[in-house]
Amino acid sequence: MRATDNQGSFLNRISIRRNQVVSMDNNHEQELEDIELFQKHVGDRFADLLSPAEDTSVDALLSIAWLRKILDVFLCCEAEFKAIMIMGRDPSQISKPPLDRLLHELLDRVVKTLDVCNAVSHGVDAVRHFQKLAEIAVSALEQRPIGDGQVRRAKKALNSLAVAMTLEDKDGAVGKSTERAWSFGRRGGGGGAVNKDRNPGNFRPICWNMAKGWSASKQIQAMSSNLVAPRGGETLAVPIYISSMVMVFVMWALAAAIPCQERTGLGNHFSVPRQLSWAQSMMGLQEKISEEWKKKEKKGSAGLLEEMQKMEKLAQSLTEFADNFQFPAEPERLEEVENQVAELAEICKKMEEGLVPLQQQLREVFHRVVRSRAEILDALEQGGKSSASIM
């Protein structure tokens, strides 16, 4: 990934510069140059995520592969931000107003980010449940000749899938439907088809349960409520603002794509600054995702994940076939169903291959921001002690 290459050279350059003895003027000029380069990297990375819909060579917006890319972007931006703010820097430079206040506001967003990661991780487990129910339907409808028994089994799985998706999106607590609609038994007999290849460790959320009143929508709103673009003065306020915007945007996109607890009105909580060049692609992505969210709210589907939306449409069509099935089925209809089953099987394969790495990246983001928060707090504490000793 080109962003990773840029990040490596950028971090190496900062490391070399900070180890050199340079004048205050030169150091300030280099800092401005580093911040300018950071802004360029952020703009380039989000431009790569904003690809034309007709370009079939790139990953679809809000697909599993696309979400993995945006998490890579988050990790790259986070590493570069930390390099600018604390790598080889005298802590006293960031422990004075207004930077100390801005950094504490950023650290508060980090805590809320950890909550969103928890909720999304739990949501991934729900998506995995959808996948397993769809696989049962696929297995039944792939049988030849297809008869009443296979159709009944597929219909049962498809009905459970419809119930699960509805509950995940509207119950206000992701995971309830995973318990209630597990029609084929997770804990005992009859559950072999669901449990096959299931490793509980791979899909255990970072924190299994969210608080009853927790809301993904309110969490994103709180993260963006005091987020104001700097108007000049303090140079280092710029990367703090950029890092905060990236954090809020990525968490917002994840919460929109993956079933999360209470997401009402998620599409309207924060604005991306139009006047900043690095934010143009981010703004374009926000507009696209918001449009998809409006469609979602009208039809009541369970999240914007590309694979999940396709699964939902195919499941509805196959349920209609199962409801009206009479043996023997018409050859034309059987051919149509065969194509739909093959497409659903391909979606299940993408989920099987992509959900584990996605959850691993969520864990990496979680642990990375925990470490970064500790490092920034340590730098602020050291800077405060230095200032106190001078006084």
PDB file of C-alpha atoms in Angstrom, residues 12 26 32 48 63 90 100 147 149 174 189 218 260 276 311 323 330 339 351 355 391:
ATOM      1  CA  ASN A  12      12.413   8.109   9.167  1.00  0.00           C
ATOM      2  CA  ASN A  26      15.317  25.852  11.054  1.00  0.00           C
ATOM      3  CA  LEU A  32       5.896  23.384   9.194  1.00  0.00           C
ATOM      4  CA  ASP A  48      -7.507   6.458  -2.562  1.00  0.00           C
ATOM      5  CA  SER A  63     -17.200  -3.464   1.770  1.00  0.00           C
ATOM      6  CA  ASP A  90      10.731  18.482  24.525  1.00  0.00           C
ATOM      7  CA  ASP A 100      -2.539  20.946  26.637  1.00  0.00           C
ATOM      8  CA  GLY A 147     -37.269 -30.996  -2.935  1.00  0.00           C
ATOM      9  CA  GLY A 149     -37.067 -30.944   2.615  1.00  0.00           C
ATOM     10  CA  VAL A 174     -26.423  -5.741  19.197  1.00  0.00           C
ATOM     11  CA  GLY A 189     -27.246 -30.824  19.235  1.00  0.00           C
ATOM     12  CA  LYS A 218     -24.409   9.719  20.719  1.00  0.00           C
ATOM     13  CA  CYS A 260     -23.895  -1.199  16.426  1.00  0.00           C
ATOM     14  CA  LEU A 276      -9.219  22.526   3.813  1.00  0.00           C
ATOM     15  CA  MET A 311     -26.997 -10.742   1.301  1.00  0.00           C
ATOM     16  CA  ASP A 323     -42.627 -19.495   0.196  1.00  0.00           C
ATOM     17  CA  GLU A 330     -40.075 -24.618 -13.148  1.00  0.00           C
ATOM     18  CA  ASN A 339     -27.491 -18.049  -9.904  1.00  0.00           C
ATOM     19  CA  MET A 351     -17.138 -12.791   4.775  1.00  0.00           C
ATOM     20  CA  LEU A 355     -14.132 -10.831   8.915  1.00  0.00           C
ATOM     21  CA  MET A 391       9.048  28.286  38.148  1.00  0.00           C
TER      22      MET A 391
END
